[in-house]
CSV table of C-alpha atoms and ligand atoms in Angstrom, one decimal:
chain,number,residue,atom,x,y,z
A,1,MET,CA,7.0,15.4,17.6
A,2,SER,CA,10.8,14.9,17.4
A,3,GLU,CA,12.8,17.4,15.3
A,4,LYS,CA,12.8,15.5,12.1
A,5,LYS,CA,12.1,17.4,8.9
A,6,PHE,CA,10.3,16.8,5.6
A,7,ILE,CA,12.8,16.5,2.7
A,8,CYS,CA,11.9,17.0,-0.9
A,9,THR,CA,12.5,13.7,-2.7
A,10,ALA,CA,13.7,15.6,-5.8
A,11,CYS,CA,15.5,18.8,-4.8
A,12,GLY,CA,16.4,18.0,-1.2
A,13,THR,CA,14.9,21.2,0.3
A,14,SER,CA,13.7,20.6,3.9
A,15,PHE,CA,10.5,21.7,5.5
A,16,PRO,CA,9.2,21.7,9.1
A,17,ILE,CA,7.5,18.4,10.0
A,18,ARG,CA,5.0,20.2,12.2
A,19,LYS,CA,3.0,21.3,9.1
A,20,ASN,CA,0.6,19.6,6.9
A,21,ILE,CA,2.4,19.7,3.6
A,22,SER,CA,3.0,16.8,1.2
A,23,ARG,CA,4.6,18.2,-1.9
A,24,CYS,CA,7.5,20.6,-2.5
A,25,PRO,CA,6.3,24.0,-3.5
A,26,LYS,CA,9.3,24.5,-5.8
A,27,CYS,CA,9.4,21.3,-7.8
A,28,HIS,CA,6.1,19.8,-6.9
A,29,GLU,CA,7.5,16.4,-6.1
A,30,PRO,CA,6.5,14.4,-2.9
A,31,LEU,CA,8.1,15.1,0.4
A,32,GLU,CA,9.6,12.4,2.7
A,33,VAL,CA,10.2,12.3,6.4
A,34,GLU,CA,13.9,12.3,7.2
A,35,GLU,CA,15.3,8.9,8.0
A,36,PHE,CA,15.2,7.4,11.5
A,37,PHE,CA,18.1,5.3,12.9
A,38,SER,CA,18.0,3.1,16.0
A,39,THR,CA,19.6,-0.1,17.0
A,40,GLU,CA,16.6,-0.8,19.3
A,41,ILE,CA,14.0,-2.5,17.1
A,42,CYS,CA,11.2,-2.9,19.6
A,43,ALA,CA,10.8,0.0,21.9
A,44,GLU,CA,8.1,-2.1,23.6
A,45,GLU,CA,7.0,-5.8,23.3
A,46,THR,CA,3.5,-5.0,22.0
A,47,SER,CA,1.5,-5.6,18.8
A,48,ASP,CA,0.7,-1.8,18.6
A,49,ILE,CA,3.0,-0.9,15.7
A,50,PHE,CA,3.4,2.7,16.8
A,51,LYS,CA,4.6,1.7,20.3
A,52,ARG,CA,6.6,-1.3,19.0
A,53,TYR,CA,8.5,0.8,16.4
A,54,LYS,CA,8.3,4.0,18.3
A,55,ASN,CA,12.0,4.8,17.6
A,56,PHE,CA,11.2,5.0,13.9
A,57,PHE,CA,8.3,7.5,14.3
A,58,PRO,CA,8.3,11.1,15.4
A,59,PHE,CA,5.1,10.9,17.4
A,60,LYS,CA,5.0,12.3,21.0
A,61,SER,CA,2.1,10.2,22.2
A,62,CYS,CA,0.9,6.8,21.0
A,63,SER,CA,-2.6,6.8,22.3
A,64,ASP,CA,-4.5,3.5,22.0
A,65,THR,CA,-7.6,5.4,21.1
A,66,PHE,CA,-6.5,5.9,17.5
A,67,SER,CA,-5.6,2.3,16.9
A,68,LEU,CA,-7.8,-0.3,15.2
A,69,GLY,CA,-5.2,-3.0,15.6
A,70,GLU,CA,-3.5,-2.3,12.3
A,71,GLY,CA,-0.4,-4.2,11.2
A,72,MET,CA,1.3,-7.2,12.7
A,73,THR,CA,0.0,-9.3,9.8
A,74,PRO,CA,1.1,-12.8,9.1
A,75,LEU,CA,4.1,-13.6,6.8
A,76,LEU,CA,3.3,-17.1,5.4
A,77,SER,CA,5.7,-19.3,3.7
A,78,SER,CA,4.2,-21.3,0.8
A,79,PRO,CA,5.9,-24.6,0.0
A,80,SER,CA,3.4,-25.3,-2.7
A,81,LEU,CA,3.9,-22.0,-4.6
A,82,SER,CA,7.7,-22.2,-4.1
A,83,LYS,CA,7.7,-25.7,-5.7
A,84,LYS,CA,5.4,-24.7,-8.5
A,85,LEU,CA,7.4,-21.6,-9.3
A,86,GLY,CA,10.8,-23.2,-8.8
A,87,VAL,CA,12.2,-20.8,-6.2
A,88,HIS,CA,13.6,-21.5,-2.8
A,89,ASN,CA,10.8,-19.8,-0.9
A,90,VAL,CA,7.7,-17.7,-1.6
A,91,PHE,CA,6.6,-15.6,1.4
A,92,LEU,CA,3.1,-14.1,1.4
A,93,LYS,CA,2.6,-11.0,3.6
A,94,ASN,CA,-1.1,-11.1,4.3
A,95,GLU,CA,-2.3,-7.5,4.5
A,96,THR,CA,-5.9,-8.6,4.0
A,97,VAL,CA,-6.3,-9.1,7.7
A,98,ASN,CA,-6.1,-5.4,8.6
A,99,SER,CA,-9.2,-3.8,10.1
A,100,THR,CA,-10.5,-2.6,6.8
A,101,TRP,CA,-9.0,-5.5,4.8
A,102,SER,CA,-6.0,-3.7,3.2
A,103,PHE,CA,-2.6,-2.3,4.1
A,104,LYS,CA,-4.0,1.2,3.8
A,105,ASP,CA,-4.8,1.1,7.5
A,106,ARG,CA,-1.2,1.4,8.4
A,107,GLY,CA,-0.8,4.7,6.5
A,108,THR,CA,-4.1,6.0,7.7
A,109,ALA,CA,-3.2,5.3,11.3
A,110,SER,CA,0.1,7.0,10.9
A,111,ALA,CA,-1.3,10.1,9.1
A,112,LEU,CA,-4.1,10.3,11.7
A,113,ARG,CA,-1.5,10.6,14.5
A,114,HIS,CA,0.3,13.4,12.6
A,115,ALA,CA,-3.1,15.1,12.0
A,116,VAL,CA,-4.0,14.9,15.7
A,117,GLU,CA,-0.6,16.1,16.9
A,118,LEU,CA,-1.0,19.1,14.6
A,119,GLY,CA,-4.4,19.8,16.1
A,120,PHE,CA,-6.6,19.0,13.2
A,121,HIS,CA,-10.2,18.1,13.8
A,122,ARG,CA,-11.1,17.3,10.3
A,123,ILE,CA,-9.6,14.7,8.0
A,124,GLY,CA,-10.4,13.4,4.5
A,125,THR,CA,-9.2,11.6,1.4
A,126,VAL,CA,-9.8,11.3,-2.3
A,127,SER,CA,-10.4,7.6,-3.2
A,128,THR,CA,-13.0,5.2,-4.4
A,129,GLY,CA,-11.8,2.1,-2.8
A,130,ASN,CA,-9.7,0.8,0.1
A,131,MET,CA,-8.3,4.1,1.2
A,132,ALA,CA,-11.7,5.7,1.4
A,133,ALA,CA,-13.0,2.9,3.7
A,134,SER,CA,-9.8,3.0,5.8
A,135,VAL,CA,-10.0,6.8,6.4
A,136,ALA,CA,-13.7,6.6,7.1
A,137,ALA,CA,-13.1,3.9,9.7
A,138,PHE,CA,-10.2,5.7,11.5
A,139,GLY,CA,-12.1,9.0,11.4
A,140,ALA,CA,-14.9,7.2,13.2
A,141,ARG,CA,-12.5,5.6,15.7
A,142,ALA,CA,-10.9,9.0,16.5
A,143,ASN,CA,-14.2,10.8,16.4
A,144,LEU,CA,-13.1,13.3,13.8
A,145,GLU,CA,-15.2,14.9,11.1
A,146,THR,CA,-14.3,12.9,8.0
A,147,THR,CA,-14.8,13.9,4.4
A,148,ILE,CA,-14.4,11.4,1.6
A,149,LEU,CA,-14.3,12.7,-2.0
A,150,VAL,CA,-15.4,10.1,-4.6
A,151,LYS,CA,-16.0,10.0,-8.3
A,152,GLU,CA,-19.4,11.0,-9.5
A,153,ASP,CA,-20.2,7.5,-10.9
A,154,LEU,CA,-19.2,5.4,-7.9
A,155,PRO,CA,-21.6,2.5,-7.8
A,156,ILE,CA,-23.7,2.2,-4.6
A,157,GLU,CA,-22.1,-1.1,-3.6
A,158,LYS,CA,-18.8,0.7,-3.4
A,159,LEU,CA,-20.2,3.8,-1.8
A,160,ASN,CA,-22.0,2.0,1.1
A,161,PRO,CA,-18.9,0.4,2.6
A,162,ILE,CA,-17.5,3.9,3.0
A,163,ALA,CA,-20.7,5.6,4.1
A,164,ILE,CA,-21.4,3.0,6.8
A,165,TYR,CA,-18.7,4.6,9.0
A,166,ASN,CA,-20.7,7.8,9.1
A,167,ALA,CA,-18.2,9.7,7.0
A,168,ARG,CA,-19.4,12.6,4.8
A,169,VAL,CA,-19.2,11.1,1.3
A,170,VAL,CA,-19.1,13.7,-1.5
A,171,LYS,CA,-19.6,12.7,-5.1
A,172,VAL,CA,-17.6,15.1,-7.2
A,173,TYR,CA,-18.7,15.9,-10.7
A,174,GLY,CA,-16.0,17.0,-13.2
A,175,ASP,CA,-12.4,16.0,-13.9
A,176,TYR,CA,-11.4,13.4,-11.3
A,177,SER,CA,-7.7,13.8,-12.1
A,178,LEU,CA,-7.8,17.4,-10.7
A,179,LEU,CA,-9.2,16.2,-7.4
A,180,TYR,CA,-6.0,15.2,-5.7
A,181,GLU,CA,-4.5,18.7,-6.1
A,182,GLU,CA,-7.8,20.5,-5.4
A,183,SER,CA,-8.3,18.6,-2.1
A,184,LEU,CA,-4.8,19.5,-0.9
A,185,ARG,CA,-5.5,23.2,-1.7
A,186,LEU,CA,-8.9,23.2,0.0
A,187,GLY,CA,-7.5,21.2,2.9
A,188,GLU,CA,-4.8,23.8,3.6
A,189,LYS,CA,-7.3,26.6,3.3
A,190,TYR,CA,-10.0,25.1,5.6
A,191,GLY,CA,-8.0,23.0,8.0
A,192,ILE,CA,-8.8,19.5,6.7
A,193,TYR,CA,-5.9,17.0,6.7
A,194,PHE,CA,-6.3,15.2,3.4
A,195,MET,CA,-4.4,12.0,3.8
A,196,ASN,CA,-4.2,11.1,0.1
A,197,SER,CA,-2.4,8.1,-1.4
A,198,ASP,CA,1.2,9.2,-1.0
A,199,VAL,CA,1.3,11.9,1.7
A,200,PRO,CA,4.5,11.6,3.7
A,201,PHE,CA,2.9,10.1,6.8
A,202,ARG,CA,1.0,7.5,4.8
A,203,VAL,CA,4.4,6.5,3.4
A,204,GLU,CA,5.8,6.3,7.0
A,205,GLY,CA,3.0,3.9,8.0
A,206,SER,CA,3.9,1.5,5.2
A,207,LYS,CA,7.4,1.2,6.6
A,208,THR,CA,6.0,-1.1,9.2
A,209,ILE,CA,5.4,-3.8,6.5
A,210,ALA,CA,9.2,-3.9,6.1
A,211,PHE,CA,9.9,-3.8,9.8
A,212,GLU,CA,7.6,-6.8,10.4
A,213,ILE,CA,9.1,-8.8,7.5
A,214,CYS,CA,12.6,-8.2,9.0
A,215,GLU,CA,11.4,-9.4,12.4
A,216,GLN,CA,9.4,-12.3,10.9
A,217,THR,CA,12.4,-13.6,8.9
A,218,LYS,CA,14.7,-13.2,12.0
A,219,PHE,CA,16.5,-10.5,9.9
A,220,ASN,CA,17.3,-12.9,7.1
A,221,VAL,CA,15.5,-10.5,4.8
A,222,PRO,CA,14.1,-12.0,1.5
A,223,ASP,CA,16.2,-11.4,-1.6
A,224,VAL,CA,13.2,-9.9,-3.5
A,225,VAL,CA,10.1,-8.0,-2.3
A,226,ILE,CA,7.3,-7.5,-4.9
A,227,VAL,CA,4.9,-4.7,-4.3
A,228,PRO,CA,1.7,-4.0,-6.4
A,229,THR,CA,2.1,-0.4,-7.2
A,230,SER,CA,-0.3,2.4,-8.1
A,231,ALA,CA,0.2,5.8,-6.5
A,232,GLY,CA,3.5,4.6,-5.2
A,233,GLY,CA,3.1,5.4,-1.5
A,234,ASN,CA,3.3,1.8,-0.3
A,235,ILE,CA,6.4,0.8,-2.2
A,236,ARG,CA,8.1,4.0,-1.1
A,237,GLY,CA,7.3,3.2,2.5
A,238,ILE,CA,8.4,-0.4,2.3
A,239,GLU,CA,11.7,0.6,0.7
A,240,LYS,CA,12.2,3.3,3.4
A,241,GLY,CA,11.5,0.8,6.1
A,242,PHE,CA,14.2,-1.6,4.8
A,243,ARG,CA,16.5,1.3,4.3
A,244,GLU,CA,16.2,2.6,7.9
A,245,PHE,CA,16.8,-0.9,9.3
A,246,TYR,CA,19.8,-1.4,6.9
A,247,LYS,CA,21.4,1.9,7.8
A,248,SER,CA,20.8,1.2,11.4
A,249,GLY,CA,22.8,-2.0,11.0
A,250,LEU,CA,19.9,-4.3,11.7
A,251,ILE,CA,19.8,-6.2,8.4
A,252,PRO,CA,22.7,-7.5,6.3
A,253,HIS,CA,21.5,-6.2,2.9
A,254,MET,CA,18.6,-4.4,1.2
A,255,PRO,CA,16.1,-6.7,-0.7
A,256,LEU,CA,15.6,-6.1,-4.4
A,257,ILE,CA,12.4,-4.0,-4.6
A,258,VAL,CA,10.1,-4.7,-7.5
A,259,ALA,CA,7.2,-2.5,-8.5
A,260,ALA,CA,4.5,-4.7,-10.1
A,261,GLN,CA,1.8,-3.1,-12.2
A,262,ALA,CA,-0.9,-4.4,-14.5
A,263,GLU,CA,-0.2,-4.2,-18.2
A,264,GLY,CA,-3.5,-2.4,-18.6
A,265,CYS,CA,-2.2,0.5,-16.5
A,266,ALA,CA,1.6,0.6,-16.2
A,267,PRO,CA,2.8,4.2,-16.3
A,268,ILE,CA,5.8,3.5,-14.0
A,269,VAL,CA,6.8,0.4,-15.9
A,270,GLU,CA,6.6,2.3,-19.2
A,271,ALA,CA,8.9,5.1,-17.9
A,272,TYR,CA,11.3,2.5,-16.3
A,273,LYS,CA,11.6,0.7,-19.7
A,274,LYS,CA,12.5,3.9,-21.4
A,275,ASN,CA,15.0,4.8,-18.7
A,276,ALA,CA,13.1,8.0,-18.3
A,277,ASN,CA,13.2,10.0,-15.1
A,278,SER,CA,9.6,11.1,-15.1
A,279,ILE,CA,6.3,9.3,-15.8
A,280,GLU,CA,3.7,10.1,-18.5
A,281,ARG,CA,0.0,9.7,-18.1
A,282,PHE,CA,-1.0,6.2,-19.2
A,283,PRO,CA,-3.6,6.4,-22.0
A,284,SER,CA,-7.0,4.6,-21.5
A,285,PRO,CA,-6.2,2.5,-18.4
A,286,HIS,CA,-8.1,-0.7,-18.1
A,287,THR,CA,-7.5,-3.6,-15.8
A,288,ILE,CA,-9.2,-6.1,-13.5
A,289,ALA,CA,-6.7,-4.9,-10.9
A,290,HIS,CA,-8.8,-2.0,-10.0
A,291,ALA,CA,-7.0,-0.9,-6.9
A,292,ILE,CA,-3.9,-0.2,-8.9
A,293,GLU,CA,-5.4,1.6,-11.9
A,294,ASN,CA,-3.9,5.0,-11.4
A,295,PRO,CA,-2.9,6.4,-14.8
A,296,PHE,CA,-0.8,9.2,-13.4
A,297,PRO,CA,0.6,8.2,-10.0
A,298,PRO,CA,1.5,11.2,-7.8
A,299,SER,CA,4.7,9.4,-6.5
A,300,GLY,CA,5.5,7.9,-9.9
A,301,ASN,CA,8.7,10.0,-10.4
A,302,GLN,CA,9.9,9.2,-6.9
A,303,VAL,CA,9.3,5.5,-7.4
A,304,LEU,CA,11.6,5.8,-10.5
A,305,ARG,CA,14.2,7.5,-8.4
A,306,VAL,CA,14.0,4.8,-5.7
A,307,LEU,CA,14.3,2.0,-8.2
A,308,SER,CA,17.2,3.6,-9.9
A,309,ARG,CA,19.0,4.2,-6.6
A,310,GLN,CA,18.4,0.7,-5.3
A,311,LYS,CA,18.7,-1.0,-8.7
A,312,GLY,CA,15.1,-2.1,-8.3
A,313,VAL,CA,12.9,-3.3,-11.1
A,314,ALA,CA,9.4,-2.5,-12.5
A,315,VAL,CA,7.4,-5.2,-14.3
A,316,ALA,CA,3.9,-5.3,-15.9
A,317,VAL,CA,1.7,-8.3,-15.7
A,318,PRO,CA,-1.0,-9.3,-18.3
A,319,GLU,CA,-4.6,-9.6,-17.3
A,320,LYS,CA,-4.8,-13.4,-17.8
A,321,GLU,CA,-1.9,-14.0,-15.4
A,322,ILE,CA,-3.4,-11.7,-12.8
A,323,LEU,CA,-6.6,-13.8,-12.6
A,324,GLN,CA,-4.6,-17.0,-12.7
A,325,ALA,CA,-2.5,-15.8,-9.7
A,326,GLN,CA,-5.6,-14.8,-7.9
A,327,ARG,CA,-6.9,-18.3,-8.3
A,328,GLU,CA,-3.6,-19.9,-7.3
A,329,LEU,CA,-3.5,-17.8,-4.1
A,330,ALA,CA,-7.1,-18.9,-3.4
A,331,GLY,CA,-5.9,-22.4,-4.0
A,332,THR,CA,-3.5,-22.0,-1.1
A,333,GLY,CA,-6.2,-20.5,1.2
A,334,LEU,CA,-5.8,-16.8,0.6
A,335,PHE,CA,-8.5,-14.8,-1.3
A,336,VAL,CA,-6.9,-11.5,-2.3
A,337,GLN,CA,-8.1,-8.9,-4.8
A,338,PRO,CA,-6.7,-8.9,-8.3
A,339,ALA,CA,-4.4,-6.0,-7.6
A,340,SER,CA,-2.7,-8.0,-4.9
A,341,ALA,CA,-2.3,-11.1,-7.1
A,342,VAL,CA,-0.2,-9.0,-9.4
A,343,SER,CA,2.7,-9.6,-7.0
A,344,LEU,CA,2.6,-13.3,-7.4
A,345,ALA,CA,2.0,-13.1,-11.1
A,346,ALA,CA,5.2,-11.1,-11.5
A,347,ILE,CA,7.4,-14.0,-10.3
A,348,PRO,CA,7.4,-16.1,-13.5
A,349,ILE,CA,8.2,-12.9,-15.5
A,350,LEU,CA,11.1,-12.1,-13.2
A,351,ILE,CA,12.4,-15.7,-13.4
A,352,GLU,CA,12.3,-15.6,-17.2
A,353,ARG,CA,14.3,-12.3,-17.2
A,354,GLY,CA,16.9,-13.8,-14.9
A,355,ILE,CA,16.1,-11.3,-12.2
A,356,VAL,CA,14.8,-13.9,-9.7
A,357,THR,CA,16.8,-17.2,-9.5
A,358,SER,CA,15.9,-20.6,-8.1
A,359,ASN,CA,18.0,-20.2,-4.9
A,360,GLN,CA,16.2,-17.0,-3.8
A,361,GLN,CA,13.5,-16.1,-1.3
A,362,VAL,CA,10.8,-13.9,-2.7
A,363,ALA,CA,8.1,-12.0,-0.7
A,364,CYS,CA,4.8,-10.9,-2.2
A,365,ILE,CA,2.8,-8.2,-0.6
A,366,LEU,CA,-0.8,-9.3,-0.6
A,367,THR,CA,-2.2,-5.7,-0.3
A,368,GLY,CA,-6.0,-6.3,0.1
A,369,SER,CA,-8.9,-8.7,0.5
A,370,GLY,CA,-10.7,-10.4,-2.4
A,371,LEU,CA,-14.0,-9.6,-0.8
A,372,LYS,CA,-13.4,-6.0,-1.6
A,373,TYR,CA,-13.7,-6.6,-5.3
A,374,THR,CA,-16.3,-9.3,-5.9
A,375,ALA,CA,-16.7,-8.2,-9.5
A,376,ALA,CA,-13.7,-10.5,-10.2
A,377,PHE,CA,-15.9,-13.6,-9.5
A,378,GLU,CA,-17.4,-13.3,-12.9
A,379,ALA,CA,-14.1,-13.8,-14.7
A,380,HIS,CA,-13.4,-17.0,-12.9
A,381,LYS,CA,-16.5,-18.9,-14.0
A,382,LEU,CA,-16.9,-20.7,-10.7
A,383,THR,CA,-19.3,-23.6,-10.5
A,384,SER,CA,-21.2,-25.7,-8.0
A,385,GLU,CA,-23.1,-29.0,-8.3
A,386,ASP,CA,-26.7,-29.8,-7.8
A,387,VAL,CA,-28.0,-33.0,-6.2
A,388,ASN,CA,-31.2,-34.3,-4.7
A,389,ILE,CA,-30.9,-35.4,-1.1
A,390,ASP,CA,-31.8,-39.0,-2.2
A,391,SER,CA,-28.7,-39.1,-4.4
A,392,LEU,CA,-26.4,-37.3,-2.0
A,393,GLU,CA,-24.7,-40.6,-1.0
A,394,ASP,CA,-23.8,-41.4,-4.6
A,395,CYS,CA,-22.5,-37.8,-5.0
A,396,VAL,CA,-20.2,-37.7,-2.0
A,397,ARG,CA,-19.0,-41.3,-2.2
A,398,VAL,CA,-16.6,-40.6,-5.1
B,401,PLP,C1,-3.9,1.2,-2.7
B,401,PLP,C2,-3.6,-0.2,-3.1
B,401,PLP,C3,-2.5,-0.6,-3.8
B,401,PLP,C4,-1.5,0.4,-4.3
B,401,PLP,O1,-0.8,1.1,-3.4
B,401,PLP,P1,-0.1,2.5,-3.7
B,401,PLP,O2,0.4,3.1,-2.4
B,401,PLP,O3,-1.2,3.4,-4.3
B,401,PLP,O4,1.0,2.3,-4.7
B,401,PLP,C5,-2.3,-1.9,-4.1
B,401,PLP,N1,-3.2,-2.8,-3.7
B,401,PLP,C6,-4.3,-2.5,-3.0
B,401,PLP,C7,-5.3,-3.6,-2.6
B,401,PLP,C8,-4.6,-1.2,-2.7
B,401,PLP,O5,-5.7,-0.9,-2.0
B,402,ZN,ZN1,11.7,20.1,-4.3
């Protein structure tokens, strides 16, 4: 591993990168890997993101045996949504085509490489959804003992898609909000690399979303990038990716970064509105956008710092608009989960506030697949028709 360091995002203290630490012992804020600079974008012409963007990662080896083909997802331009919303261009970054159907695979693959280089044989995470499945899958791929800590009441239809990968799934009874910290403590004690939502190397993995967008737009980066935000790891990674390319002189400007949350759970937006520099726990969270329902995001304060440094924006989207955006995306051929639709739903709000203008290009990060959250079907009141075969001709003629 190259001689980069972890830097505390709040106090700037540095720590050795060859250690599994994710938060500053002094101020308890998240750590970040020091910035990488290179004028060589592609170290290798390959779709393996860790080989391709090798100059922006500290890894010594980039063994294929840890890859499940993560990343290199399509960036689609949507003329119909652009027209409907009245903006120059709407780009859709389709993260649903990752191996476990969400962007989480990028961060898991990255944290896995860090874990293996540090000599860990055990990995784990705390999650009930996309991250749990992702870590379980990569644990299976790398043949590591994998422990997934879930909430006591996780329904069987959510538990099975994790357990299928042969991971050890542990339902933990008690206060779920304590589990993030408790897992890090036990991980350190017993040699388990807990790759939770916003650990520094998960954030590094998300950088590749930005790198790909730069390449896919031939370095004419979009004016605005909207990221559905929960723990804050993904938006931190995307911002860092653009920042590293910008400081390397590879792109002409930074895009405006937007953190999009659901109104039913918007701790970062609430703090942003008050101009506060720390978040508060969001009371009684409730939203259909389940994957972004974290009432007390561990990287919340750092997201506020990033938005303030980059003049970024945080917006909250009402439930009705989330479902409508999910339907609109399906209407263009992309079935995403409600959490992902929040990015599209944010556009009209940003236009209304004058933040997005009609001549701009806007990229929405479609974070995960609709099939991961079939409970949303009920809200759409979908229909089908019945017909007897004798009347089929009459039925299809019209
Ligand atoms: C995890 C997740 C998010 C939120 O990402 P954070 O890094 O927690 O902010 C958004 N959408 C989907 C589908 C997710 O799985
Ligand atoms: Zn610190």
